Coordinates of C-alpha atoms in Angstrom, one line a residue:
M1 CA 49.8 -18.6 -49.0
K2 CA 47.3 -20.9 -47.4
E3 CA 45.9 -23.9 -49.6
Y4 CA 42.5 -25.0 -49.5
R5 CA 41.1 -28.5 -50.4
I6 CA 37.6 -28.1 -52.1
A7 CA 35.6 -30.6 -53.1
T8 CA 33.2 -30.2 -56.1
I9 CA 29.8 -32.3 -56.4
P10 CA 28.7 -30.8 -60.2
G11 CA 25.7 -32.9 -60.0
D12 CA 22.9 -33.1 -62.7
G13 CA 22.0 -31.0 -65.8
I14 CA 23.2 -27.5 -66.0
G15 CA 25.1 -27.9 -62.5
V16 CA 28.0 -29.6 -64.4
D17 CA 28.3 -26.4 -66.6
V18 CA 28.0 -23.8 -64.1
T19 CA 30.4 -25.4 -61.5
A20 CA 32.9 -25.5 -64.1
A21 CA 32.5 -22.0 -64.9
A22 CA 32.6 -21.2 -61.1
V23 CA 35.8 -23.1 -60.5
R24 CA 37.6 -21.0 -63.3
V25 CA 36.6 -17.9 -61.6
L26 CA 37.6 -19.2 -58.1
D27 CA 41.1 -20.1 -59.4
A28 CA 41.4 -16.5 -61.1
A29 CA 40.6 -15.0 -57.7
L30 CA 42.9 -17.2 -55.4
P31 CA 45.9 -19.3 -56.1
G32 CA 46.1 -22.3 -53.9
L33 CA 42.9 -23.9 -54.3
T34 CA 43.1 -27.8 -54.9
W35 CA 39.9 -29.2 -56.2
T36 CA 38.4 -32.9 -56.1
E37 CA 35.4 -33.6 -58.1
F38 CA 32.8 -36.4 -57.1
D39 CA 30.7 -37.7 -59.8
W40 CA 27.6 -38.0 -57.4
S41 CA 24.3 -37.4 -59.3
C42 CA 21.2 -38.8 -60.6
A43 CA 23.1 -40.5 -63.3
N44 CA 25.3 -42.2 -60.6
Y45 CA 21.8 -43.2 -58.9
L46 CA 20.7 -44.9 -62.3
R47 CA 24.0 -46.7 -62.4
T48 CA 24.4 -47.9 -58.6
G49 CA 21.1 -47.3 -56.8
A50 CA 22.5 -44.5 -54.7
M51 CA 23.1 -40.7 -55.1
M52 CA 26.3 -41.3 -53.3
P53 CA 28.3 -44.1 -51.9
P54 CA 28.0 -45.5 -48.1
D55 CA 31.2 -43.5 -47.0
G56 CA 30.3 -40.3 -48.9
V57 CA 30.2 -38.2 -45.8
E58 CA 33.4 -39.6 -44.7
R59 CA 35.0 -38.7 -47.8
L60 CA 34.0 -35.4 -47.7
A61 CA 34.7 -34.7 -44.1
G62 CA 38.4 -33.6 -44.7
F63 CA 37.6 -30.9 -47.0
D64 CA 37.8 -27.1 -46.3
A65 CA 34.4 -26.6 -48.2
I66 CA 32.1 -28.4 -50.8
L67 CA 30.8 -26.7 -54.2
L68 CA 27.8 -28.0 -55.1
G69 CA 26.1 -28.0 -58.8
A70 CA 22.4 -28.8 -58.9
V71 CA 20.7 -32.2 -57.9
G72 CA 17.7 -33.7 -59.8
F73 CA 16.9 -35.0 -63.1
P74 CA 14.0 -36.8 -65.2
G75 CA 13.8 -40.6 -64.4
V76 CA 14.8 -39.9 -60.6
P77 CA 12.0 -38.7 -58.1
D78 CA 12.9 -35.6 -56.5
H79 CA 12.6 -36.9 -53.0
V80 CA 15.0 -39.5 -54.0
S81 CA 17.7 -37.0 -55.2
L82 CA 17.3 -34.8 -52.6
W83 CA 17.1 -37.0 -49.6
G84 CA 20.0 -39.2 -51.1
L85 CA 22.6 -36.5 -51.4
L86 CA 21.7 -32.7 -50.5
I87 CA 19.9 -33.1 -47.1
P88 CA 22.0 -35.9 -45.6
L89 CA 25.2 -33.7 -46.2
R90 CA 23.6 -30.8 -44.8
R91 CA 22.8 -32.6 -41.7
A92 CA 25.8 -34.9 -41.4
F93 CA 28.0 -31.6 -41.3
G94 CA 25.9 -29.4 -39.2
Q95 CA 25.1 -26.9 -41.9
Y96 CA 22.0 -25.8 -40.1
V97 CA 21.9 -22.0 -41.5
N98 CA 20.9 -21.6 -45.2
L99 CA 22.0 -18.3 -46.1
R100 CA 20.3 -16.9 -49.2
P101 CA 21.3 -13.2 -50.3
V102 CA 19.1 -11.9 -53.0
R103 CA 19.9 -8.6 -54.6
L104 CA 19.3 -6.5 -58.0
L105 CA 22.6 -6.9 -59.6
P106 CA 23.9 -4.0 -61.9
G107 CA 22.7 -4.4 -65.5
T108 CA 19.7 -6.7 -64.6
E109 CA 16.0 -5.8 -64.2
S110 CA 13.7 -6.5 -61.7
A111 CA 10.3 -8.4 -62.2
L112 CA 8.9 -5.3 -60.1
R113 CA 8.4 -2.4 -62.0
G114 CA 10.4 0.7 -60.9
R115 CA 12.4 -0.9 -58.4
T116 CA 16.3 -0.2 -57.9
A117 CA 18.9 -1.8 -56.4
D118 CA 18.5 0.3 -53.2
D119 CA 14.9 -1.3 -52.8
L120 CA 16.1 -5.1 -53.4
D121 CA 18.9 -6.0 -51.1
I122 CA 17.4 -8.8 -48.8
L123 CA 19.1 -11.6 -46.6
I124 CA 17.2 -14.7 -46.1
V125 CA 18.4 -16.9 -43.1
R126 CA 16.7 -20.2 -43.5
E127 CA 16.7 -23.1 -40.9
N128 CA 18.4 -25.7 -42.7
S129 CA 18.3 -29.1 -40.5
E130 CA 15.0 -29.7 -39.1
G131 CA 11.4 -28.1 -39.2
E132 CA 9.2 -29.2 -41.8
Y133 CA 11.5 -31.0 -43.8
S134 CA 11.6 -34.4 -41.6
R135 CA 11.5 -37.9 -42.3
I136 CA 9.0 -38.6 -39.5
G137 CA 5.7 -39.8 -40.6
G138 CA 4.3 -42.1 -43.3
I139 CA 1.4 -43.7 -45.3
H140 CA -0.9 -45.6 -43.4
N141 CA -3.9 -48.3 -44.7
E142 CA -2.3 -47.9 -48.1
G143 CA -4.6 -48.7 -51.1
R144 CA -7.8 -48.6 -48.8
P145 CA -10.3 -46.2 -48.8
D146 CA -9.3 -44.8 -45.4
E147 CA -5.8 -44.3 -46.6
F148 CA -3.9 -41.4 -44.8
V149 CA -0.7 -39.7 -44.5
L150 CA 1.1 -38.4 -41.6
Q151 CA 3.9 -35.9 -42.0
E152 CA 5.6 -34.5 -38.7
S153 CA 7.5 -31.4 -38.4
V154 CA 10.3 -31.1 -35.8
F155 CA 11.0 -27.7 -33.9
T156 CA 13.7 -28.0 -31.2
R157 CA 14.6 -25.5 -28.8
T158 CA 18.4 -25.8 -29.8
G159 CA 17.5 -25.7 -33.4
C160 CA 15.1 -22.6 -33.4
E161 CA 17.3 -20.7 -30.9
R162 CA 20.4 -21.0 -33.0
I163 CA 19.1 -20.1 -36.3
I164 CA 17.0 -17.3 -34.8
R165 CA 20.1 -15.9 -33.2
Y166 CA 22.1 -16.2 -36.3
G167 CA 19.5 -14.2 -38.0
F168 CA 19.9 -11.6 -35.2
E169 CA 23.6 -11.3 -35.7
R170 CA 23.3 -10.8 -39.4
A171 CA 20.6 -8.0 -38.9
A172 CA 22.9 -6.4 -36.3
E173 CA 25.6 -6.2 -38.9
R174 CA 23.5 -4.8 -41.5
S175 CA 20.6 -2.3 -41.2
G176 CA 19.5 -3.3 -37.8
R177 CA 16.2 -4.8 -39.0
L178 CA 14.9 -8.3 -38.7
C179 CA 11.6 -10.0 -39.9
S180 CA 10.4 -13.5 -38.4
A181 CA 8.5 -15.6 -41.1
T182 CA 5.5 -17.3 -38.9
K183 CA 2.1 -18.8 -39.4
S184 CA 0.9 -19.1 -36.0
N185 CA -2.6 -18.2 -36.8
G186 CA -2.8 -21.6 -38.6
I187 CA 0.0 -23.8 -37.3
I188 CA -1.2 -24.3 -33.8
H189 CA 1.8 -25.7 -32.0
A190 CA 5.0 -25.3 -34.0
M191 CA 4.8 -21.6 -35.1
P192 CA 3.6 -20.1 -31.7
Y193 CA 6.8 -22.0 -30.3
W194 CA 8.8 -20.3 -33.0
D195 CA 7.3 -16.9 -32.1
S196 CA 8.2 -17.5 -28.3
V197 CA 11.7 -18.2 -29.0
F198 CA 12.2 -15.3 -31.4
E199 CA 10.8 -13.1 -28.7
R200 CA 13.0 -14.4 -26.2
V201 CA 16.1 -14.4 -28.2
A202 CA 15.4 -10.6 -29.1
V203 CA 15.7 -9.3 -25.6
D204 CA 19.5 -9.9 -26.3
Y205 CA 19.5 -7.6 -29.0
P206 CA 17.8 -4.2 -28.1
Q207 CA 19.5 -2.8 -31.2
V208 CA 17.6 -4.7 -33.8
T209 CA 14.1 -3.6 -35.0
T210 CA 12.0 -6.6 -35.4
R211 CA 8.8 -7.6 -37.1
Q212 CA 6.8 -10.9 -37.1
M213 CA 5.0 -11.7 -40.3
H214 CA 2.7 -14.5 -41.2
V215 CA 4.4 -16.1 -44.1
D216 CA 1.7 -15.3 -46.5
A217 CA 1.4 -11.6 -45.8
L218 CA 5.4 -11.5 -45.9
A219 CA 5.4 -13.1 -49.4
A220 CA 3.2 -10.1 -50.5
E221 CA 5.5 -7.7 -48.6
I222 CA 8.5 -9.1 -50.9
V223 CA 6.6 -8.3 -53.8
L224 CA 4.8 -5.0 -52.8
H225 CA 7.3 -3.2 -50.3
P226 CA 10.9 -5.0 -50.4
D227 CA 12.3 -2.0 -49.6
R228 CA 11.0 -2.4 -46.1
L229 CA 12.7 -5.9 -45.8
D230 CA 16.4 -6.3 -44.9
V231 CA 17.1 -9.5 -43.1
I232 CA 14.3 -12.3 -42.8
V233 CA 14.7 -15.3 -40.6
G234 CA 12.4 -18.5 -41.2
S235 CA 11.9 -22.0 -40.6
N236 CA 13.1 -24.7 -43.2
L237 CA 10.1 -24.7 -45.5
F238 CA 9.1 -21.0 -45.3
G239 CA 12.8 -19.8 -45.9
D240 CA 12.7 -22.0 -48.9
I241 CA 9.7 -20.6 -50.4
L242 CA 10.4 -17.1 -49.5
S243 CA 14.2 -16.9 -51.0
D244 CA 13.0 -18.4 -54.4
L245 CA 10.2 -15.8 -54.7
A246 CA 12.7 -13.1 -53.6
A247 CA 15.2 -14.2 -55.9
A248 CA 12.5 -14.1 -58.7
V249 CA 11.7 -10.7 -58.1
T250 CA 15.3 -9.5 -58.0
G251 CA 16.3 -10.7 -61.3
G252 CA 15.8 -14.4 -61.6
L253 CA 17.3 -17.7 -59.8
G254 CA 20.2 -17.6 -62.3
L255 CA 21.5 -14.9 -60.1
A256 CA 21.0 -16.0 -56.7
P257 CA 23.7 -17.9 -54.7
S258 CA 23.4 -19.8 -51.3
G259 CA 25.5 -21.4 -48.6
N260 CA 24.8 -24.2 -46.3
I261 CA 26.8 -22.8 -43.1
N262 CA 28.2 -24.9 -40.3
P263 CA 28.8 -21.7 -38.1
E264 CA 30.9 -23.3 -35.7
R265 CA 33.0 -24.8 -38.6
T266 CA 33.1 -28.5 -36.8
G267 CA 32.5 -29.6 -40.6
P268 CA 32.8 -28.3 -44.1
S269 CA 30.1 -25.8 -45.2
M270 CA 28.6 -26.3 -48.8
F271 CA 27.8 -23.7 -51.4
E272 CA 25.4 -23.9 -54.1
A273 CA 23.1 -21.9 -56.7
V274 CA 19.5 -21.4 -55.6
H275 CA 18.3 -22.7 -58.8
G276 CA 17.7 -26.2 -60.0
S277 CA 19.3 -28.6 -62.6
A278 CA 17.2 -27.2 -65.3
P279 CA 16.7 -30.3 -67.4
D280 CA 15.0 -28.2 -70.2
I281 CA 18.2 -26.4 -71.2
A282 CA 20.8 -29.0 -69.9
G283 CA 23.5 -30.0 -72.2
Q284 CA 22.9 -26.8 -74.5
G285 CA 25.7 -24.8 -72.7
I286 CA 23.6 -21.7 -72.2
A287 CA 22.7 -21.6 -68.5
N288 CA 23.6 -18.4 -66.6
P289 CA 26.4 -19.4 -64.4
V290 CA 26.6 -16.1 -62.2
A291 CA 24.6 -17.8 -59.3
Q292 CA 27.3 -20.4 -58.9
I293 CA 30.1 -17.9 -59.2
L294 CA 28.3 -15.8 -56.6
A295 CA 28.0 -19.0 -54.5
G296 CA 31.9 -19.6 -55.0
A297 CA 32.5 -16.1 -53.7
M298 CA 30.5 -16.9 -50.6
L299 CA 32.6 -20.3 -50.3
L300 CA 35.9 -18.0 -50.4
D301 CA 34.5 -15.2 -47.9
H302 CA 33.7 -18.2 -45.3
L303 CA 37.1 -19.5 -45.7
G304 CA 38.2 -15.8 -44.6
E305 CA 39.5 -14.9 -48.1
S306 CA 37.5 -11.8 -48.1
A307 CA 39.4 -9.9 -50.7
A308 CA 39.1 -12.7 -53.1
A309 CA 35.5 -12.9 -52.6
A310 CA 35.1 -9.0 -53.2
A311 CA 37.0 -9.4 -56.3
I312 CA 34.5 -11.9 -57.7
D313 CA 31.8 -10.0 -56.6
R314 CA 32.9 -6.7 -58.2
A315 CA 33.8 -8.7 -61.3
V316 CA 30.3 -10.0 -61.6
C317 CA 28.8 -6.8 -61.1
D318 CA 31.5 -5.2 -63.9
V319 CA 30.5 -7.6 -66.5
L320 CA 26.9 -7.4 -66.1
A321 CA 26.9 -3.7 -65.9
A322 CA 29.0 -3.8 -69.4
G323 CA 26.2 -5.6 -70.8
E324 CA 28.4 -7.2 -73.7
V325 CA 28.4 -10.6 -72.3
R326 CA 25.1 -12.1 -71.4
T327 CA 23.3 -15.4 -71.5
P328 CA 20.1 -15.8 -73.0
D329 CA 18.2 -15.4 -69.6
L330 CA 19.6 -12.0 -69.5
G331 CA 18.6 -11.0 -73.1
G332 CA 21.9 -12.1 -74.7
T333 CA 23.3 -14.8 -77.1
N334 CA 26.4 -16.0 -75.2
T335 CA 27.2 -19.2 -73.7
T336 CA 27.8 -20.3 -70.1
D337 CA 31.6 -20.4 -70.8
E338 CA 31.7 -17.0 -72.6
L339 CA 30.1 -15.2 -69.5
G340 CA 32.2 -17.4 -67.0
D341 CA 35.5 -16.5 -68.9
A342 CA 34.5 -12.8 -68.9
I343 CA 34.0 -12.8 -65.1
A344 CA 37.2 -14.8 -64.7
A345 CA 39.2 -12.6 -66.8
R346 CA 37.8 -9.5 -64.9
T347 CA 38.3 -11.1 -61.6
A348 CA 42.0 -11.9 -62.4
E349 CA 42.4 -8.2 -63.3
L350 CA 40.7 -7.0 -59.8
A351 CA 43.1 -10.0 -57.9
R352 CA 46.2 -9.1 -59.4
P353 CA 46.9 -6.0 -57.2
A354 CA 46.2 -7.8 -53.9
A355 CA 48.4 -10.6 -54.7
A356 CA 51.2 -8.3 -55.7
E357 CA 50.8 -6.6 -52.5
F358 CA 51.0 -9.9 -50.4
G359 CA 54.1 -11.2 -52.6

């Protein structure tokens, strides 16, 4: 059996609790995982003045994958925590795909009245390395009446083509429907350019049915007609906003995983829950670990361990469907550890036959 070296960065707040639960579930699914934990967080920033050490990228480069908790905590500005850890890792390791599957899980309810699991199963492909999240710009004439800010977006041909093509590939594997998020009626240069790249790449995928929707109309579509959507591809900002909206209507951010993917595998990919560090419940042991556990399943699937990933996914569905162990956000009274342990136990049951089959 192949062994894998996995780095964990639990981060801040509830990230610590949900990452610990996810590690236990992954161990139940697949023997041979070697874990190394890095205490890079806002607490580390307050101690040392940096979210991670100068050689952080080099220290992570040799791992097969990274499991990240949540980053951010009161006392450290969000832009400091984000640009000090998450975004540098995404860019250093070529993780230009942010993959965010959102679906209605068994035993959970949508915020949308009358919607079922058949209506709510959307894959959002978000550009993860450029676009609106750029360092280019600054504050000028600071402190004067004519003070102003410039914030530049960056849309390269390479960046747009590769993420849009990735979206087409995922759509071709699923229902054959792809929707592109744009705003070409208001953003005069970047979005018409994005649209032109989308139309050019679409020629290579005649089997995929395409739509191009302004992002505001697409947000309304997610709420009013989510059954009309399957795969959405969008820029860094649009994909970020739409994926949080979609997660909220399909049961909540506590259920939504994500992956920062390097498709060429020239560096490790990184997996995390969509939710943040939730300082309001940090340390209480009541956070829902499902999103982080499902992020772990995405990690295993990326490594080629599809049977182990499927066992985790099935275990999550079975435990949630049974309804006996639930954290407060799901209407229950159980702790993070109790829900995590229930999923780990069910994962072990499901993984055992496969393990026995392969000796």
